[in-house]
Amino acid sequence: MSRTEAAKRIDQLTKELSEHNYKYYVLAQPSISDFDFDQKLAELAELEHQYPDLLDPDSPTQKVGGDITKQFKTVRHRWPMLSLSNTYSAEELKDFDERVRKAIGDHFEYVCELKFDGLSMSLTYENGLLVQAVTRGDGTQGDEVTTNVRTIKSIPNKLRKDGYPPSFDIRGEVFMHKAAFERLNNERIENDEIPYANPRNFAAGTIKLQDSKEVAKRPLDCFLYFLYCDGRDKLFKTHWESLEAVKSWGFPVCEHTKLCQNLDEVYDFIDYWENERHHLSYEIDGIVLKVNSYAQQDELGFTAKSPRWAIAYKYKAQEVETILQSVSYQIGRTGAITPVANLMPVQLSGTTVKRATLHNANEMKRLDLHEMDTVVVEKGGEIIPKITAVNLDKRINDTKPFVYPTHCPACGTALIRRDGEAVHYCPNEEGCEPQIIGRIQHFASRKALDIEGIGDETIVLLFKNQLLHNVVDLYTLHEYRNKLLTLERFGEKSVQNMLEGIENSKQKPFEKVLFGLGIRYVGETVAKRLCQHFKNIDKLSQATAEEMALVDEIGERIAQSVYEYFTNPIHIHYIEQLKQYGLQFEIKEIEAKLISSKLEGQTFVISGVFADMSREELTQLIVSNGGKMLSGISGKLNYLLAGDNMGPSKLAKAQKLGIPIISEKDLLQMIG
Ligand code: IVH
């Protein structure tokens, strides 16, 4: 293809893909399959690769991130980012309404909007192109996070239609949907990474990541709710009109915005969303009331901190009283103790709450919980309910206080608490049952060695029957086939399945094994980084903490933890044994050589026989282009690579889940 032809095709693909992005992310009405979209995107990426000078920073390919920001620049806002005055009461809203009437008379309208619980962002567009994104900061100046914001799919890098001012600022809220938050936060918990308390914190933490590729992996969204530009009042008479216009330029504007003629209509809006908000896919913490007319907004003006023409009405966190029945202490695989309150089941924000986290000993001390106390349970921004207070009026006389244990409730070992940490640990790593079981479960889990045929309950059963004492024992289980067959729930087929699963785990890559060892603070990403850097376990285990801390994304705390792990002779002994059983403790050549990242983030399953290549060759091709192999068909799968004679059940399952089925040829096209 000539350069001119390429430029033309790039232009066409850019337009098409931007339109599809808009339909998918802003209108939520896709008109093309994911597969077709990905193919077009791959074609565009390839052309941009061939002609790097034709790469437009606003190209849809740039939504995957790539640039790293070492330090965010501080930028002054052209129009300060003010906050809103807040109220929790209907009376104060009436006072606000009266103040407004006094100033501008009785003829005006309100725009009622949802108050999104995220972080506010100011976007600057010049000639229809996103040129800058800045956080609120102190309201006068904030951090420039343009590279990261460019990865947010619903934010247009280039505007769709004409009619926008040559230069303007638009303000809105960046947030994470509840479902994405729960999924990603659960992954963090599984990976022993510190979870975020709520979607807002997760979104805020994400926008400040240095690597925009990581940002692109965490789905953020945005609603825009305010426009600033020179001569704005000549373009639009009202805020409502401006929202309609920005919508037509391609910005995501929340559909639940309503024009209200009086306070009663506002109250109805508030009442409606008080309950309905729990059915939204994102969190809101109230509603925002804005006087619609720009002329009237000008008349009302500002106080030092906030506009007089707007106010936020915040919903109280939902709370309910119930009886505390007992406190149990969970022991995690790293020995960390988490106190949990067992409650009399109660309805709260549309779900039944039976348990609440008590976090740690400090929190228990603060609450001074007694047996059968009536406690106040709250579900606010936090997904996990928490106990905020005890209703002392309802305390029963002479009930005993709950005292935080000094010894492990499972094994009796004295608990320890490290300097500066709130959490207690049981140090009896080798003798404390829940820790041992938890470690084996982690080792076999989907994200680690992904051993098929052995679930959490099976591991408990095998442990109780003395067939498993540690992860190494998994590899001797085949010697006990007859004993296994005598166990409850085990038949010929399930034993065979489990033993095959265990055998297959020997082929799992080094990074999965390292993650599976369950070293404190070593999540999936950290494990990957360590493997890429040190290449094999010998180099890693001999490295100093300082050497480890030099690796990208490895902080001192992680480095120290990994270093300490390898000073324990028991750990070294286990690793030696696992090595002898044939587990992978070094990067294989195929993983080390990454030819391209065209398939990054994409998952594949190969099934059937192929005309031109063996399955191994296909696997190598996928992996070396950044793709990932999955062991089975699930909702997580992106593509099923199908050859001849593929099993009908696999095919049916993939079709049912709507997973694109591709051929060898399609794959080759994807990687160009
Ligand atoms: S308008 C001058 N509208 O709430 C206008 N803010 O407490 C200022 N927020 O900093 C903002 N949803 O982060 C506006 N529909 C909405 C909003 C909203 C959420 C946030 C925003 C602001 C804070 C003020």
Coordinates of C-alpha atoms in Angstrom, one line a residue, residues 204-512:
A204 CA -8.8 8.3 42.2
G205 CA -6.0 5.8 42.7
T206 CA -6.2 4.8 39.0
I207 CA -6.1 8.3 37.6
K208 CA -2.8 8.9 39.4
L209 CA -1.0 5.7 38.1
Q210 CA 2.2 6.5 36.3
D211 CA 1.6 3.9 33.6
S212 CA -1.3 4.7 31.3
K213 CA -1.4 1.1 30.1
E214 CA -2.4 0.1 33.6
V215 CA -5.0 2.9 33.6
A216 CA -6.4 1.6 30.4
K217 CA -6.9 -1.8 32.0
R218 CA -9.1 -0.4 34.7
P219 CA -12.4 0.7 33.2
L220 CA -13.2 4.3 34.1
D221 CA -16.1 6.2 32.9
C222 CA -17.1 9.9 33.0
F223 CA -20.1 12.2 33.0
L224 CA -19.7 15.8 31.9
Y225 CA -21.8 18.4 33.7
F226 CA -20.5 21.9 33.2
L227 CA -19.2 24.0 30.3
Y228 CA -16.9 27.1 30.4
C229 CA -15.8 29.1 27.5
D230 CA -15.4 32.7 26.5
G231 CA -18.7 34.2 25.2
R232 CA -20.6 31.2 26.5
D233 CA -23.7 33.3 27.3
K234 CA -23.9 34.3 23.6
L235 CA -23.9 30.6 22.6
F236 CA -26.4 29.4 25.1
K237 CA -29.0 31.0 27.4
T238 CA -29.2 28.1 29.8
H239 CA -27.2 25.3 31.4
W240 CA -29.7 22.9 30.0
E241 CA -29.1 24.1 26.5
S242 CA -25.4 23.7 27.0
L243 CA -25.8 20.1 28.2
E244 CA -27.8 19.3 25.1
A245 CA -25.1 20.8 22.9
V246 CA -22.2 19.1 24.6
K247 CA -24.1 15.8 24.2
S248 CA -24.3 16.4 20.4
W249 CA -20.5 17.1 20.3
G250 CA -20.0 13.5 21.6
F251 CA -19.7 13.9 25.3
P252 CA -21.3 11.5 27.8
V253 CA -23.9 13.4 29.7
C254 CA -26.1 11.6 32.3
E255 CA -29.5 10.8 31.0
H256 CA -31.1 11.3 34.4
T257 CA -30.9 15.0 34.4
K258 CA -34.2 16.8 34.8
L259 CA -35.6 20.3 34.4
C260 CA -37.8 21.3 37.4
Q261 CA -40.1 24.2 37.7
N262 CA -40.3 24.4 41.5
L263 CA -39.1 22.9 44.7
D264 CA -41.8 20.3 44.9
E265 CA -40.5 18.8 41.7
V266 CA -37.1 18.9 43.1
Y267 CA -38.2 17.0 46.2
D268 CA -39.8 14.4 43.9
F269 CA -36.5 14.0 42.1
I270 CA -34.7 13.6 45.4
D271 CA -37.2 11.0 46.7
Y272 CA -37.2 9.0 43.5
W273 CA -33.4 8.7 43.5
E274 CA -33.1 8.0 47.2
N275 CA -34.2 4.4 46.4
E276 CA -33.5 4.2 42.7
R277 CA -29.8 5.0 43.1
H278 CA -29.2 1.5 44.4
H279 CA -30.1 0.2 40.9
L280 CA -27.7 2.5 39.1
S281 CA -24.5 0.9 37.8
Y282 CA -22.5 3.7 39.5
E283 CA -22.5 5.4 42.8
I284 CA -24.1 8.7 43.6
D285 CA -24.1 10.4 46.9
G286 CA -26.8 12.9 46.3
I287 CA -28.3 15.3 43.8
V288 CA -27.1 18.7 42.5
L289 CA -29.5 21.5 42.0
K290 CA -28.5 24.3 39.5
V291 CA -30.4 27.4 38.5
N292 CA -30.8 26.9 34.8
S293 CA -30.5 30.4 33.3
Y294 CA -27.0 31.8 32.8
A295 CA -28.2 35.3 33.2
Q296 CA -29.7 34.4 36.6
Q297 CA -26.6 32.5 37.6
D298 CA -24.7 35.7 37.0
E299 CA -27.1 37.7 39.1
L300 CA -26.7 35.3 42.0
G301 CA -22.9 35.2 41.7
F302 CA -20.5 33.4 44.1
T303 CA -19.4 33.2 47.7
A304 CA -15.7 32.8 48.3
K305 CA -16.0 29.0 47.9
S306 CA -19.1 28.1 45.9
P307 CA -21.7 29.4 43.5
R308 CA -24.9 30.8 45.0
W309 CA -26.9 29.3 42.2
A310 CA -26.2 25.7 43.0
I311 CA -26.4 23.4 46.0
A312 CA -25.8 19.7 46.6
Y313 CA -28.3 17.6 48.6
K314 CA -26.5 14.6 50.0
Y315 CA -28.2 11.3 50.9
K316 CA -27.4 10.0 54.3
A317 CA -25.5 6.8 54.3
Q318 CA -28.1 4.1 54.8
E319 CA -28.0 2.6 58.2
V320 CA -30.0 0.1 60.3
E321 CA -29.9 -1.4 63.7
T322 CA -29.4 -5.1 64.4
I323 CA -28.1 -7.4 67.1
L324 CA -24.5 -8.5 67.2
Q325 CA -24.6 -12.2 67.8
S326 CA -20.9 -13.1 67.9
V327 CA -17.5 -12.1 66.7
S328 CA -15.3 -14.5 64.7
Y329 CA -11.7 -14.1 63.8
Q330 CA -10.7 -15.1 60.3
I331 CA -7.2 -16.2 59.7
G332 CA -5.9 -15.5 56.2
R333 CA -3.3 -17.5 54.4
T334 CA -0.6 -14.9 55.4
G335 CA -1.7 -15.3 59.0
A336 CA -3.5 -11.9 59.1
I337 CA -6.4 -11.9 61.5
T338 CA -9.6 -10.1 60.6
P339 CA -12.4 -9.8 63.2
V340 CA -15.8 -10.2 61.7
A341 CA -19.2 -9.4 63.4
N342 CA -21.9 -11.9 62.9
L343 CA -25.2 -10.1 62.9
M344 CA -28.8 -11.0 63.1
P345 CA -29.7 -10.8 59.3
V346 CA -31.2 -7.4 58.3
Q347 CA -32.2 -5.7 55.1
L348 CA -30.0 -2.7 54.1
S349 CA -29.8 -0.9 50.7
G350 CA -31.5 -3.8 49.0
T351 CA -29.3 -6.6 50.3
T352 CA -29.4 -8.9 53.3
V353 CA -26.6 -8.1 55.7
K354 CA -25.4 -10.9 58.0
R355 CA -21.8 -9.9 58.6
A356 CA -19.8 -6.8 58.9
T357 CA -16.0 -6.3 59.0
L358 CA -14.5 -5.0 62.2
H359 CA -11.1 -4.3 60.5
N360 CA -8.7 -4.7 63.4
A361 CA -8.2 -4.5 67.2
N362 CA -8.2 -0.7 67.2
E363 CA -11.6 -0.6 65.6
M364 CA -12.9 -3.1 68.2
K365 CA -11.5 -1.1 71.0
R366 CA -13.2 2.0 69.6
L367 CA -16.6 0.4 69.5
D368 CA -16.2 -1.5 72.8
L369 CA -18.6 -4.2 71.7
H370 CA -20.5 -6.3 74.2
E371 CA -22.4 -9.5 73.7
M372 CA -25.9 -9.0 72.2
D373 CA -25.3 -5.3 71.7
T374 CA -27.6 -3.5 69.3
V375 CA -25.3 -2.1 66.7
V376 CA -25.7 0.5 63.9
V377 CA -24.7 -1.0 60.6
E378 CA -24.0 1.4 57.7
K379 CA -23.6 0.9 54.0
G380 CA -22.3 4.1 52.5
G381 CA -19.7 4.5 49.8
E382 CA -18.2 1.3 51.1
I383 CA -19.5 -1.9 49.6
I384 CA -18.8 -4.0 52.7
P385 CA -21.1 -2.9 55.5
K386 CA -19.5 -1.6 58.7
I387 CA -20.5 -1.1 62.3
T388 CA -20.5 2.6 63.1
A389 CA -21.8 2.7 66.6
V390 CA -23.4 0.8 69.5
N391 CA -26.8 1.9 70.7
L392 CA -26.0 2.0 74.4
D393 CA -29.6 2.6 75.4
K394 CA -30.3 -0.9 74.3
R395 CA -27.3 -2.6 76.0
I396 CA -28.4 -5.5 78.2
N397 CA -27.0 -5.3 81.7
D398 CA -24.1 -7.4 82.7
T399 CA -23.2 -8.6 79.2
K400 CA -19.5 -9.3 78.7
P401 CA -17.4 -7.2 76.4
F402 CA -15.6 -8.8 73.4
V403 CA -11.9 -8.9 74.0
Y404 CA -9.5 -9.1 71.2
P405 CA -7.7 -12.4 71.5
T406 CA -4.0 -12.5 72.4
H407 CA -3.6 -15.9 70.9
C408 CA -4.6 -17.4 67.6
P409 CA -8.1 -18.8 67.8
A410 CA -7.1 -21.7 65.5
C411 CA -3.7 -22.8 66.8
G412 CA -3.2 -21.0 70.1
T413 CA 0.1 -19.3 69.1
A414 CA 0.6 -15.8 70.6
L415 CA -0.4 -13.2 68.0
I416 CA 2.0 -10.5 67.0
R417 CA 1.5 -7.0 65.7
R418 CA 4.3 -5.3 63.8
D419 CA 5.3 -1.7 64.5
G420 CA 3.1 0.7 62.7
E421 CA 0.6 -1.9 61.6
A422 CA -3.0 -2.2 62.8
V423 CA -3.4 -5.9 61.9
H424 CA -2.4 -8.8 64.2
Y425 CA -0.7 -11.8 62.7
C426 CA -0.4 -15.4 63.7
P427 CA 3.3 -16.2 63.2
N428 CA 2.8 -20.0 63.2
E429 CA 3.1 -20.3 59.5
E430 CA 3.8 -24.0 59.4
G431 CA 1.4 -25.2 62.1
C432 CA -1.7 -23.1 61.8
E433 CA -4.4 -25.0 59.9
P434 CA -6.3 -22.2 58.3
Q435 CA -3.0 -20.7 57.0
I436 CA -1.8 -24.0 55.6
I437 CA -5.2 -24.7 54.0
G438 CA -5.4 -21.1 52.7
R439 CA -2.0 -21.3 51.1
I440 CA -2.8 -24.6 49.3
Q441 CA -6.1 -23.1 48.1
H442 CA -4.3 -20.1 46.8
F443 CA -1.7 -22.2 45.1
A444 CA -4.3 -24.2 43.2
S445 CA -6.6 -21.2 42.5
R446 CA -7.5 -19.9 39.1
K447 CA -5.1 -17.0 39.1
A448 CA -2.2 -19.1 40.3
L449 CA -1.6 -22.7 39.1
D450 CA -5.3 -23.0 38.1
I451 CA -5.5 -26.7 38.9
E452 CA -8.6 -28.2 37.5
G453 CA -10.6 -30.7 39.5
I454 CA -9.5 -29.5 42.9
G455 CA -11.6 -26.8 44.6
D456 CA -11.4 -25.2 48.0
E457 CA -13.5 -27.8 49.7
T458 CA -11.6 -30.7 48.2
I459 CA -8.4 -29.2 49.6
V460 CA -10.0 -29.0 53.1
L461 CA -11.1 -32.6 52.7
L462 CA -7.7 -33.8 51.7
F463 CA -6.0 -31.8 54.5
K464 CA -8.4 -33.4 57.1
N465 CA -7.6 -36.8 55.7
Q466 CA -3.8 -36.1 56.1
L467 CA -3.2 -36.4 52.4
L468 CA -2.1 -32.8 52.1
H469 CA 0.1 -31.0 54.5
N470 CA 1.6 -28.4 52.1
V471 CA 1.6 -27.6 48.4
V472 CA 4.3 -30.1 47.7
D473 CA 2.0 -33.0 48.7
L474 CA -0.2 -32.2 45.8
Y475 CA 2.4 -33.9 43.6
T476 CA 2.4 -37.1 45.6
L477 CA -1.3 -37.5 45.6
H478 CA -1.2 -39.8 42.6
E479 CA 0.4 -42.4 44.9
Y480 CA -2.7 -42.5 47.0
R481 CA -5.2 -43.1 44.3
N482 CA -6.9 -46.0 46.2
K483 CA -7.2 -44.0 49.4
L484 CA -8.6 -41.1 47.4
L485 CA -11.3 -43.4 46.0
T486 CA -12.5 -44.2 49.5
L487 CA -13.2 -40.5 50.3
E488 CA -16.6 -39.0 50.2
R489 CA -17.5 -37.2 47.0
F490 CA -14.6 -38.9 45.0
G491 CA -15.3 -41.2 42.1
E492 CA -13.0 -42.7 39.5
K493 CA -13.6 -39.8 37.2
S494 CA -13.1 -37.0 39.7
V495 CA -9.9 -38.5 41.0
Q496 CA -8.6 -38.9 37.4
N497 CA -9.6 -35.3 36.7
M498 CA -7.9 -33.9 39.7
L499 CA -4.7 -35.9 39.1
E500 CA -4.6 -34.7 35.5
G501 CA -5.1 -31.2 36.7
I502 CA -2.2 -31.5 39.0
E503 CA 0.0 -33.0 36.3
N504 CA -0.9 -30.2 33.9
S505 CA 0.1 -27.6 36.5
K506 CA 3.7 -28.6 36.0
Q507 CA 3.5 -26.7 32.6
K508 CA 2.2 -23.5 34.1
P509 CA 4.6 -20.6 33.6
F510 CA 7.1 -19.4 36.3
E511 CA 5.1 -16.2 37.1
K512 CA 2.0 -18.3 38.1

